[in-house]
XYZ file of C-alpha atoms in Angstrom:
686
model
C 210.751 -228.687 -122.610
C 208.296 -230.585 -120.431
C 207.759 -234.248 -121.567
C 204.117 -233.590 -122.398
C 205.063 -230.981 -124.735
C 207.736 -233.048 -126.348
C 206.035 -236.050 -127.072
C 203.473 -233.725 -128.892
C 206.194 -232.381 -130.956
C 207.579 -235.903 -131.498
C 204.352 -237.332 -132.641
C 203.383 -234.566 -134.926
C 207.340 -234.874 -136.412
C 206.298 -238.252 -137.452
C 203.041 -237.483 -138.495
C 203.997 -234.997 -140.993
C 207.477 -237.206 -142.179
C 204.719 -239.845 -142.893
C 202.722 -237.141 -145.194
C 206.446 -236.283 -147.059
C 207.136 -239.331 -147.623
C 203.836 -240.460 -148.460
C 202.041 -237.381 -149.861
C 199.186 -239.243 -151.681
C 197.581 -242.283 -152.522
C 197.402 -243.580 -156.232
C 193.800 -242.238 -156.151
C 194.833 -238.662 -154.757
C 196.334 -236.327 -156.694
C 199.152 -234.388 -155.566
C 199.110 -230.772 -155.560
C 201.701 -229.531 -158.071
C 204.922 -227.927 -156.848
C 204.915 -224.267 -155.806
C 207.604 -223.187 -157.708
C 207.442 -219.707 -156.457
C 209.552 -218.628 -153.461
C 207.458 -218.792 -150.355
C 208.839 -215.570 -148.834
C 210.430 -213.035 -151.698
C 212.788 -210.222 -150.987
C 212.587 -208.155 -153.772
C 215.383 -205.869 -154.436
C 215.799 -204.770 -157.769
C 213.572 -203.892 -159.715
C 211.951 -201.982 -156.272
C 208.359 -201.367 -156.515
C 207.267 -199.677 -153.552
C 203.886 -198.161 -153.149
C 204.821 -197.012 -149.012
C 204.744 -193.143 -150.465
C 201.423 -190.733 -151.408
C 202.734 -190.185 -154.947
C 202.806 -193.339 -157.523
C 205.812 -190.935 -159.568
C 208.093 -191.597 -156.135
C 207.717 -195.367 -156.640
C 209.134 -196.601 -160.117
C 212.633 -195.884 -159.627
C 213.214 -194.695 -155.827
C 216.101 -192.488 -155.080
C 215.750 -193.725 -151.946
C 217.089 -196.765 -149.989
C 213.634 -199.380 -150.060
C 212.866 -203.419 -149.617
C 209.821 -205.062 -150.325
C 208.946 -208.723 -149.399
C 206.118 -210.469 -150.818
C 204.463 -213.182 -149.221
C 202.729 -216.223 -151.432
C 199.768 -218.639 -150.507
C 202.277 -221.094 -149.567
C 203.990 -218.846 -146.917
C 200.745 -217.600 -145.716
C 199.511 -221.249 -145.260
C 202.499 -222.974 -144.190
C 204.143 -220.471 -141.471
C 203.121 -219.698 -137.932
C 202.870 -215.985 -138.074
C 202.418 -214.758 -134.797
C 204.603 -211.373 -134.905
C 205.977 -208.706 -137.207
C 209.506 -210.192 -135.831
C 208.817 -213.334 -137.707
C 207.867 -212.097 -140.876
C 209.851 -208.947 -141.423
C 213.402 -210.791 -140.323
C 215.820 -210.322 -142.781
C 214.709 -207.080 -144.000
C 217.790 -204.665 -143.895
C 217.547 -201.908 -141.529
C 214.820 -203.057 -139.927
C 214.792 -204.234 -135.875
C 211.962 -205.881 -134.466
C 211.702 -207.473 -131.058
C 208.229 -209.176 -130.296
C 208.828 -209.511 -126.471
C 207.085 -212.901 -126.420
C 203.908 -211.175 -124.576
C 201.627 -208.347 -126.094
C 200.861 -205.781 -123.290
C 203.374 -204.024 -124.732
C 203.452 -204.802 -128.428
C 206.311 -205.156 -130.869
C 209.343 -203.113 -130.496
C 210.479 -201.427 -133.821
C 213.305 -199.270 -134.857
C 214.905 -198.451 -138.363
C 218.759 -197.668 -138.588
C 218.052 -196.912 -134.730
C 215.346 -194.914 -135.146
C 212.404 -195.273 -132.631
C 214.817 -196.744 -129.876
C 213.193 -194.775 -127.158
C 209.808 -196.341 -127.378
C 209.539 -198.789 -124.246
C 205.892 -199.284 -125.248
C 204.108 -198.907 -128.940
C 206.364 -197.402 -131.620
C 208.127 -194.219 -132.254
C 209.545 -192.210 -134.755
C 208.708 -194.348 -137.781
C 205.376 -194.299 -139.776
C 203.281 -197.344 -139.919
C 200.745 -197.643 -142.568
C 197.953 -200.575 -142.940
C 196.593 -201.111 -146.532
C 197.285 -197.783 -147.380
C 196.090 -195.920 -144.236
C 198.404 -194.311 -141.554
C 198.518 -196.268 -137.983
C 200.774 -193.561 -137.198
C 198.308 -190.719 -135.076
C 198.951 -187.246 -135.725
C 201.458 -187.141 -132.249
C 203.621 -189.813 -133.845
C 202.431 -192.738 -131.767
C 201.513 -196.031 -133.548
C 199.996 -199.095 -132.018
C 200.969 -202.617 -133.808
C 198.193 -204.457 -132.035
C 195.568 -203.945 -134.742
C 198.088 -205.874 -137.421
C 197.608 -209.751 -137.426
C 200.774 -211.032 -139.482
C 198.899 -214.085 -140.358
C 197.257 -211.825 -143.145
C 199.965 -209.600 -144.337
C 200.935 -210.464 -147.628
C 203.217 -207.596 -148.467
C 205.621 -205.201 -146.361
C 207.446 -202.342 -148.164
C 210.184 -200.642 -146.185
C 211.628 -196.925 -146.531
C 214.796 -196.956 -144.827
C 215.810 -193.405 -144.241
C 214.094 -190.109 -143.373
C 210.585 -189.370 -145.218
C 209.012 -186.470 -143.541
C 208.776 -185.186 -147.259
C 206.221 -187.964 -147.497
C 204.561 -188.386 -144.347
C 205.498 -185.595 -141.874
C 205.999 -186.047 -138.404
C 207.866 -189.083 -137.051
C 208.999 -190.451 -140.278
C 212.326 -191.375 -139.244
C 211.590 -194.724 -141.733
C 208.661 -196.161 -143.162
C 206.915 -199.807 -142.467
C 204.157 -200.359 -145.081
C 201.626 -203.598 -144.696
C 199.214 -205.063 -147.034
C 196.641 -207.768 -146.477
C 195.138 -207.229 -149.952
C 195.018 -210.371 -151.855
C 196.458 -210.432 -155.466
C 193.759 -209.855 -158.189
C 193.775 -213.127 -159.367
C 193.423 -214.660 -156.552
C 189.499 -215.840 -157.359
C 187.080 -217.344 -155.017
C 189.018 -218.141 -152.118
C 188.287 -219.578 -148.337
C 191.319 -220.164 -146.003
C 191.268 -221.548 -142.452
C 194.208 -222.296 -140.429
C 194.748 -223.427 -136.650
C 198.060 -222.887 -134.816
C 198.904 -224.639 -131.647
C 202.345 -224.589 -129.436
C 204.006 -223.997 -126.388
C 202.533 -221.882 -123.799
C 199.169 -222.857 -123.941
C 199.277 -221.113 -127.866
C 195.621 -221.645 -129.955
C 195.469 -219.525 -132.951
C 192.594 -219.672 -135.220
C 192.749 -217.858 -138.983
C 189.890 -217.637 -141.320
C 190.169 -215.763 -144.977
C 187.206 -215.488 -146.968
C 187.631 -213.763 -150.322
C 185.334 -214.166 -152.885
C 185.176 -213.835 -156.595
C 183.623 -210.580 -157.808
C 184.488 -209.683 -161.150
C 185.543 -206.133 -161.458
C 185.485 -205.658 -158.559
C 187.581 -206.889 -154.895
C 186.589 -207.791 -151.327
C 188.570 -210.078 -148.731
C 187.343 -210.222 -145.228
C 189.655 -211.853 -142.119
C 189.394 -212.710 -138.541
C 191.461 -214.309 -135.594
C 191.134 -215.097 -131.933
C 194.525 -215.747 -129.964
C 194.321 -217.186 -126.764
C 198.103 -217.915 -124.545
C 199.059 -218.261 -121.109
C 202.621 -217.090 -121.762
C 206.454 -218.074 -121.883
C 206.480 -215.905 -118.651
C 204.382 -215.478 -115.386
C 201.600 -213.253 -115.491
C 201.664 -213.049 -119.431
C 198.442 -214.318 -120.216
C 196.814 -212.798 -123.615
C 193.286 -212.933 -125.273
C 193.068 -211.242 -128.521
C 190.743 -211.201 -131.374
C 191.386 -209.419 -134.354
C 189.363 -208.626 -137.837
C 189.771 -206.606 -141.036
C 188.354 -206.151 -144.513
C 189.997 -204.893 -147.910
C 188.366 -203.774 -150.820
C 188.242 -202.402 -154.688
C 184.771 -200.958 -155.970
C 185.437 -200.489 -159.545
C 183.313 -197.142 -160.836
C 184.555 -197.391 -164.280
C 187.161 -195.798 -166.460
C 189.986 -195.858 -164.021
C 187.801 -194.568 -161.385
C 187.029 -196.673 -157.923
C 186.311 -196.726 -154.428
C 188.929 -198.810 -151.872
C 187.706 -199.275 -148.590
C 189.742 -200.515 -145.516
C 188.835 -201.525 -141.849
C 190.088 -203.687 -138.826
C 189.198 -203.934 -135.442
C 190.917 -205.216 -132.505
C 189.784 -206.634 -128.830
C 192.329 -207.246 -126.556
C 190.154 -207.815 -123.323
C 193.369 -209.527 -121.552
C 197.016 -208.826 -122.236
C 199.058 -209.560 -118.863
C 202.335 -207.927 -118.483
C 205.167 -209.908 -116.797
C 207.415 -206.773 -116.451
C 211.327 -206.259 -117.048
C 213.527 -207.793 -114.254
C 217.335 -207.127 -113.405
C 219.947 -208.713 -115.010
C 220.632 -211.363 -112.239
C 216.980 -212.261 -111.995
C 216.437 -212.388 -115.760
C 219.008 -215.144 -115.763
C 218.190 -217.225 -113.115
C 214.468 -216.913 -113.108
C 213.895 -215.760 -116.441
C 209.996 -216.903 -116.399
C 209.373 -214.958 -112.966
C 206.991 -211.747 -112.488
C 207.690 -209.504 -109.740
C 205.636 -209.564 -107.016
C 204.583 -205.535 -107.563
C 203.550 -206.622 -111.300
C 201.242 -209.018 -109.845
C 199.735 -207.074 -106.835
C 198.974 -204.381 -109.021
C 197.551 -206.670 -111.794
C 199.670 -204.822 -114.839
C 198.750 -205.020 -118.377
C 196.493 -203.841 -120.689
C 192.532 -204.249 -121.697
C 192.225 -202.439 -125.384
C 189.933 -201.898 -127.932
C 190.545 -200.373 -131.093
C 189.149 -199.792 -134.774
C 190.112 -197.963 -137.879
C 188.039 -197.238 -140.788
C 188.918 -195.679 -144.488
C 188.219 -195.267 -147.986
C 190.391 -194.087 -151.045
C 188.790 -192.622 -154.109
C 190.644 -192.442 -157.182
C 190.539 -191.174 -160.541
C 192.606 -190.629 -163.891
C 191.541 -187.140 -164.817
C 192.444 -185.006 -167.544
C 194.412 -183.135 -165.072
C 196.148 -186.055 -163.547
C 195.773 -188.915 -161.096
C 193.764 -187.916 -158.025
C 193.624 -189.858 -154.987
C 191.344 -188.733 -152.025
C 191.683 -190.361 -148.654
C 189.933 -190.118 -145.616
C 190.012 -192.030 -142.067
C 189.510 -192.726 -138.634
C 190.357 -194.717 -135.643
C 189.500 -194.827 -132.029
C 191.224 -196.747 -129.459
C 190.067 -197.437 -125.333
C 192.571 -198.492 -123.612
C 192.790 -199.459 -119.646
C 196.205 -199.778 -118.270
C 196.909 -200.715 -115.134
C 200.543 -200.202 -114.174
C 202.055 -200.280 -110.537
C 200.705 -197.800 -108.501
C 198.374 -195.810 -110.993
C 195.657 -197.154 -113.395
C 195.567 -195.269 -116.892
C 192.389 -194.784 -118.833
C 192.668 -193.651 -122.460
C 189.802 -192.875 -124.904
C 191.683 -191.766 -128.592
C 189.798 -190.666 -131.154
C 191.381 -189.561 -134.723
C 191.437 -189.652 -138.094
C 192.942 -187.537 -141.476
C 192.107 -186.268 -144.670
C 194.619 -186.255 -147.716
C 194.517 -185.491 -151.499
C 196.979 -185.641 -154.147
C 197.279 -184.889 -157.586
C 199.794 -186.039 -159.811
C 200.823 -186.507 -163.668
C 203.914 -187.137 -165.839
C 205.076 -186.312 -169.075
C 208.264 -187.507 -171.096
C 210.369 -184.618 -169.510
C 208.577 -184.203 -165.975
C 206.656 -185.843 -163.212
C 205.197 -183.967 -160.295
C 202.546 -184.592 -157.533
C 201.413 -182.114 -155.013
C 199.257 -182.877 -151.909
C 197.334 -181.706 -148.889
C 197.041 -183.521 -145.574
C 195.690 -183.070 -142.006
C 195.193 -185.214 -138.465
C 193.526 -184.666 -135.850
C 193.707 -186.591 -132.450
C 191.781 -186.455 -129.290
C 192.876 -188.223 -126.328
C 190.693 -188.260 -123.221
C 193.247 -189.024 -120.187
C 192.173 -189.741 -116.893
C 194.893 -191.410 -114.188
C 193.587 -192.990 -110.965
C 195.930 -194.546 -108.194
C 195.260 -198.090 -107.629
C 193.721 -200.573 -105.646
C 195.201 -203.990 -106.882
C 194.581 -202.788 -110.598
C 191.365 -201.256 -109.534
C 190.761 -197.458 -109.959
C 190.966 -195.597 -106.792
C 191.471 -191.901 -106.536
C 191.549 -189.360 -109.605
C 195.168 -187.882 -110.216
C 194.790 -186.629 -113.846
C 191.912 -185.391 -116.050
C 192.453 -183.796 -118.945
C 191.777 -183.698 -122.400
C 194.619 -183.417 -124.910
C 194.232 -182.636 -128.510
C 196.929 -182.731 -131.529
C 196.406 -180.659 -134.946
C 198.331 -181.162 -137.896
C 198.082 -179.454 -141.275
C 200.251 -179.947 -143.780
C 200.931 -179.185 -147.800
C 203.713 -181.297 -149.795
C 205.207 -181.649 -153.220
C 207.472 -184.026 -155.354
C 208.910 -183.744 -158.660
C 211.162 -185.457 -160.620
C 213.619 -184.870 -163.648
C 214.049 -187.711 -165.948
C 217.623 -186.770 -167.557
C 218.714 -190.001 -169.811
C 219.515 -192.679 -167.233
C 219.768 -190.127 -164.570
C 217.021 -189.072 -162.624
C 216.661 -185.992 -160.150
C 213.842 -186.176 -157.567
C 213.188 -182.930 -155.146
C 210.355 -183.013 -152.660
C 209.369 -180.277 -149.991
C 206.553 -180.904 -147.185
C 205.743 -178.180 -144.841
C 204.338 -179.096 -141.450
C 202.281 -177.352 -138.596
C 201.640 -179.479 -135.002
C 200.034 -178.109 -132.652
C 199.483 -179.938 -128.750
C 196.818 -178.599 -126.485
C 196.166 -179.729 -122.703
C 193.104 -179.062 -120.972
C 193.517 -179.472 -116.829
C 190.069 -180.171 -115.859
C 191.488 -180.906 -112.144
C 193.440 -177.584 -112.279
C 195.009 -174.647 -114.331
C 198.082 -176.862 -115.574
C 197.008 -176.509 -119.371
C 199.411 -176.770 -122.301
C 200.109 -175.613 -125.461
C 202.657 -176.505 -127.594
C 203.418 -175.808 -131.509
C 205.851 -177.283 -133.647
C 206.396 -176.025 -137.566
C 208.819 -177.514 -140.001
C 209.798 -177.481 -143.347
C 211.119 -180.651 -145.038
C 212.810 -180.676 -147.970
C 214.409 -184.158 -149.670
C 216.725 -184.339 -153.195
C 217.799 -187.663 -154.331
C 219.724 -188.637 -157.294
C 219.380 -191.963 -159.287
C 221.043 -193.836 -162.128
C 220.125 -196.622 -164.317
C 222.595 -199.143 -165.116
C 220.262 -201.582 -166.702
C 220.869 -204.459 -164.126
C 221.701 -202.157 -161.502
C 220.603 -198.499 -159.683
C 222.678 -196.427 -158.266
C 220.841 -193.817 -155.687
C 221.992 -191.085 -153.604
C 219.496 -189.097 -151.057
C 219.351 -186.049 -148.566
C 216.347 -185.727 -146.294
C 215.461 -184.167 -143.359
C 212.351 -184.574 -140.728
C 210.762 -183.626 -137.331
C 210.132 -185.831 -134.375
C 207.617 -184.141 -132.227
C 207.217 -185.732 -128.448
C 203.943 -188.170 -128.526
C 200.754 -186.863 -126.094
C 201.943 -189.323 -123.765
C 205.580 -187.892 -123.626
C 204.156 -184.603 -122.888
C 201.745 -185.705 -120.089
C 203.884 -187.814 -118.247
C 205.435 -185.495 -116.033
C 207.781 -185.973 -113.418
C 205.991 -184.203 -110.941
C 203.054 -185.926 -111.683
C 200.836 -183.163 -112.321
C 198.715 -182.048 -115.083
C 199.352 -180.327 -118.332
C 202.276 -180.907 -120.223
C 205.903 -181.409 -120.183
C 208.242 -178.423 -121.763
C 209.945 -180.513 -124.564
C 211.485 -179.579 -127.889
C 210.969 -181.743 -130.872
C 213.758 -183.602 -132.503
C 215.080 -183.082 -136.043
C 216.795 -185.480 -138.060
C 219.014 -185.312 -141.447
C 219.914 -188.056 -143.099
C 222.162 -188.679 -146.177
C 222.563 -192.096 -147.845
C 223.551 -193.819 -150.918
C 224.158 -196.867 -152.255
C 223.212 -199.252 -155.035
C 220.795 -202.400 -155.759
C 220.414 -204.755 -158.765
C 220.651 -208.374 -159.995
C 223.266 -210.702 -161.171
C 221.274 -212.782 -163.916
C 224.132 -215.138 -164.654
C 224.356 -215.730 -161.188
C 220.756 -215.835 -160.123
C 221.444 -213.461 -157.471
C 219.809 -210.064 -156.485
C 221.796 -207.543 -154.381
C 221.393 -204.232 -152.133
C 224.012 -202.209 -150.158
C 223.347 -198.905 -148.497
C 225.536 -196.493 -146.297
C 224.008 -193.937 -144.322
C 224.616 -191.325 -141.691
C 221.980 -189.596 -139.801
C 222.115 -186.515 -137.184
C 219.573 -185.897 -134.392
C 219.470 -182.658 -132.535
C 217.433 -182.387 -129.342
C 216.928 -185.985 -128.701
C 214.222 -187.333 -126.445
C 215.379 -189.823 -123.550
C 212.924 -192.054 -121.573
C 213.663 -192.449 -118.202
C 211.589 -194.225 -115.353
C 210.554 -192.789 -112.036
C 210.015 -194.555 -108.770
C 206.485 -195.496 -109.759
C 207.510 -196.901 -112.957
C 205.955 -194.134 -115.159
C 208.311 -193.107 -117.692
C 209.073 -189.465 -118.254
C 211.476 -187.798 -121.234
C 213.533 -184.867 -121.486
C 215.667 -183.404 -124.281
C 219.333 -184.791 -124.100
C 221.727 -183.495 -126.433
C 222.296 -184.652 -129.888
C 223.393 -187.977 -131.947
C 224.152 -189.265 -135.102
C 223.664 -192.868 -136.161
C 226.073 -194.036 -139.033
C 226.009 -197.431 -140.385
C 225.653 -200.260 -143.720
C 223.530 -202.479 -144.934
C 223.678 -205.524 -147.422
C 221.108 -207.758 -148.108
C 221.630 -211.035 -150.773
C 219.551 -213.263 -152.297
C 220.734 -216.745 -153.917
C 218.454 -218.754 -156.088
C 220.662 -221.078 -157.747
C 219.178 -224.056 -160.054
C 217.919 -226.866 -158.151
C 215.469 -226.679 -155.018
C 217.846 -224.449 -152.297
C 218.017 -220.563 -152.148
C 219.956 -218.834 -149.617
C 218.929 -215.186 -148.492
C 221.209 -213.400 -145.943
C 221.400 -209.607 -144.558
C 223.394 -207.398 -142.494
C 222.393 -204.279 -140.931
C 225.019 -202.565 -139.318
C 224.353 -199.097 -137.263
C 226.612 -196.845 -134.780
C 224.362 -194.768 -132.784
C 225.813 -192.758 -130.396
C 225.438 -189.142 -128.322
C 227.454 -186.430 -129.675
C 226.922 -184.005 -127.061
C 224.551 -183.832 -123.914
C 224.858 -184.715 -120.305
C 222.802 -186.374 -117.648
C 222.805 -185.760 -113.811
C 222.115 -188.331 -111.302
C 222.658 -188.271 -107.604
C 224.301 -184.610 -107.916
C 226.837 -186.170 -110.115
C 227.119 -184.987 -113.832
C 227.681 -187.421 -116.490
C 228.642 -186.590 -120.247
C 227.066 -188.580 -122.614
C 229.591 -187.801 -125.905
C 230.569 -191.090 -127.444
C 228.071 -193.191 -125.285
C 225.799 -195.626 -127.324
C 222.220 -195.008 -127.673
C 220.483 -197.912 -125.345
C 218.318 -200.521 -126.667
C 220.260 -200.824 -130.405
C 222.562 -203.379 -130.922
C 225.519 -202.423 -133.545
C 224.623 -205.528 -135.581
C 222.354 -207.825 -136.756
C 222.751 -210.738 -139.089
C 219.698 -212.532 -140.505
C 220.078 -215.680 -142.687
C 217.773 -218.669 -143.739
C 218.449 -221.400 -146.224
C 215.219 -223.257 -147.602
C 214.658 -226.292 -149.192
C 211.753 -226.850 -151.756
C 210.627 -229.846 -153.332
C 207.449 -231.517 -154.548
C 207.358 -233.134 -151.126
C 208.572 -230.838 -148.973
C 209.220 -227.349 -147.641
C 212.223 -226.761 -145.179
C 214.331 -224.172 -144.118
C 216.623 -222.917 -141.392
C 217.052 -219.523 -140.223
C 219.756 -218.040 -138.290
C 219.393 -214.438 -136.470
C 222.511 -213.274 -134.691
C 222.423 -209.796 -132.733
C 225.237 -208.162 -131.122
C 225.169 -206.596 -127.744
C 223.425 -203.453 -126.619
C 223.057 -201.163 -123.516
C 220.227 -200.922 -121.379
C 220.922 -197.436 -119.930
C 221.685 -193.816 -121.526
C 225.351 -193.716 -119.350
C 226.137 -197.830 -121.000
C 226.396 -199.119 -117.567
C 224.064 -202.188 -118.147
C 224.940 -204.522 -120.852
C 222.595 -206.823 -122.686
C 224.788 -209.635 -124.611
C 224.578 -210.880 -127.998
C 223.078 -213.856 -128.782
C 222.548 -216.180 -131.790
C 219.007 -218.003 -132.497
C 218.227 -220.815 -134.840
C 214.642 -221.604 -136.325
C 213.500 -224.686 -138.015
C 210.771 -225.259 -140.466
C 209.010 -228.295 -142.069
C 205.994 -228.241 -144.152
C 204.285 -230.292 -146.835
C 203.407 -228.186 -150.014
C 199.918 -228.812 -149.797
C 197.387 -232.392 -150.121
C 194.634 -231.987 -152.683
C 191.840 -233.464 -150.645
C 189.005 -232.718 -152.672
C 188.537 -230.998 -156.370
C 189.625 -227.217 -155.197
C 190.789 -228.174 -151.287
C 194.417 -228.037 -149.961
C 195.633 -229.446 -146.969
C 198.706 -227.585 -145.554
C 200.451 -228.949 -142.208
C 203.355 -227.311 -140.766
C 205.743 -227.609 -137.874
C 208.169 -225.264 -136.431
C 210.743 -224.732 -133.544
C 211.566 -221.597 -132.815
C 215.180 -220.973 -130.284
C 216.053 -224.621 -131.519
C 218.927 -224.841 -129.058
C 217.710 -223.066 -125.979
C 219.548 -219.787 -125.922
C 218.799 -217.386 -122.989
C 218.475 -213.749 -124.215
C 216.620 -210.628 -123.215
C 214.860 -208.105 -125.208
C 215.421 -204.611 -123.748
C 213.416 -201.759 -121.801
C 215.615 -198.457 -121.891
C 216.215 -196.996 -118.948
C 213.903 -198.490 -116.589
C 213.618 -197.876 -113.126
C 216.354 -200.133 -110.353
C 218.163 -201.310 -113.255
C 215.172 -203.431 -114.679
C 216.538 -203.297 -118.118
C 215.521 -206.739 -119.320
C 212.449 -208.539 -120.643
C 213.710 -212.348 -120.821
C 212.731 -213.855 -124.261
C 211.186 -217.298 -124.988
C 213.415 -220.319 -124.727
C 212.807 -223.574 -126.691
C 209.246 -223.207 -128.101
C 207.759 -225.245 -130.823
C 204.535 -224.563 -133.024
C 202.142 -226.736 -135.411
C 199.209 -226.548 -137.381
C 197.491 -226.833 -140.542
C 195.898 -224.830 -143.084
C 192.825 -225.438 -145.083
C 192.583 -223.151 -148.298
C 189.593 -224.100 -151.103
């Protein structure tokens, strides 16, 4: 840490310590201590809204976890990535990469491992609207973690609910609680590597209606060379009551990222010796992204005599300019969808049916690159995806038992219109996704078991990135997933302890495997089958007093069960090889101390080794990091205004570790993560 940065941290620490020790003058009232837990993992009972049906959420027969963030947490945490706010959710792995060109890398029980950019294989929702497009791609930049108030995680295949690319579900909500009243929140965060982030959120009191609007601007130079970012994000949620359990919810989000430089990945030795460097090729071609993305959605809900009706319509656009080595990608995406559900329940039966459709239009052009500027046109094609589905859910209560059955039929059609040649292509995928689950209510605990299936089609990017560089589509098959799980979740009131334990087995056929071409374009091929076996445990202990402990451990063994790969005229069997980019063990633990004078926490994350390539010849070492947090619970500075300063020290012991770029060309599997770095700031809420 440079001396100037160290002085800032020390001065800020002294100032914050004075505020903690001398919180207010006799004439200035101290804000009452917030007795709620700043970040709560709710394991029992679990109430999930990450499905289209209310009947699936009340006593789920599948593994799920939820997290609620209080005002105190939002005001006192420098929430810059999904990794920070989701740490400790069992089964979920998020790597932030410490830059914004590629976005967070997210996996659930190892599914989604192949993504080098964006998210694959899992379903993402923001305020009830899918971020996952018809082809299965999700982009997370539009999500601002500073405003996320709740996270809900379904850890097993959920194609019955969401169709394609639903190996798991992560649902995020920015909606404030109904009793929020009129609130304005301002927050400023600064830190290492030239970080500056400004947040503002306004939630007016509209009586029976709800409205919340937020916006933020982030600028940073970045830990590594050539990783500068400029990012503006805004959004809104609303709920307009029409009376008699009827209303319309409208949500919107917008992202403008005019600059997100990519530092690229490195070979192992370079990552160890000069982790901040960016390769000369990366700088020469000005690799990075210029992105504008927005979405708007509305849901009409009504409690009718036939049952509860929910009708949702949404649309999104994404305009991307993406210089990579040797090429420049220009992509304009227009997508959207419709969903209609009807559900009802009686003492003997709960049921729900629905129909859904998604459309996607990608206007893709690729050019040769002249120092990051488009030159000669290589590819010019229109890629379309149409998805139609019908689905249903049936729950039968049998005393303490409950049986759940679900079924969904999806038809996906991909088409490519090659404007430069005759390499048009059409791919059609059809799948039937059944699921069956059983839960048993033990009072303070719930036993559950579940079997579900799913489809994961190749995305338009994976289909269009042909090894021969031509237009049209690759000849790729869809992955099919079958998952079995069982577990128990509950509370032990006498010990103020809650817990969650799950065992799972997932089988994946026609595994899609990425590989990089010499020009650093990522192509894909189907290579055999794989299985994911593992276990997850999460505990929350709140003994009497100021201390609380939260810990989780996720174990997954993802390995190929068949398949081969050819390199240099040699054929290598993949049987028994571990899937790259997936650590077998991930432990997260947090110790918190909360008093009326200060809130402090120590968080530990330990991640085991993982492989960088399919053949398991490159290893990324495991690591353990420790993060420290300190904040004041809130200083009353006016009748209804509260000032909350905070300080965070991440990777406090300056551990050197890397994120992984799976199957990168030339052995460049390693993206160095940031060493010790600080974040400081303050919130003003009134």
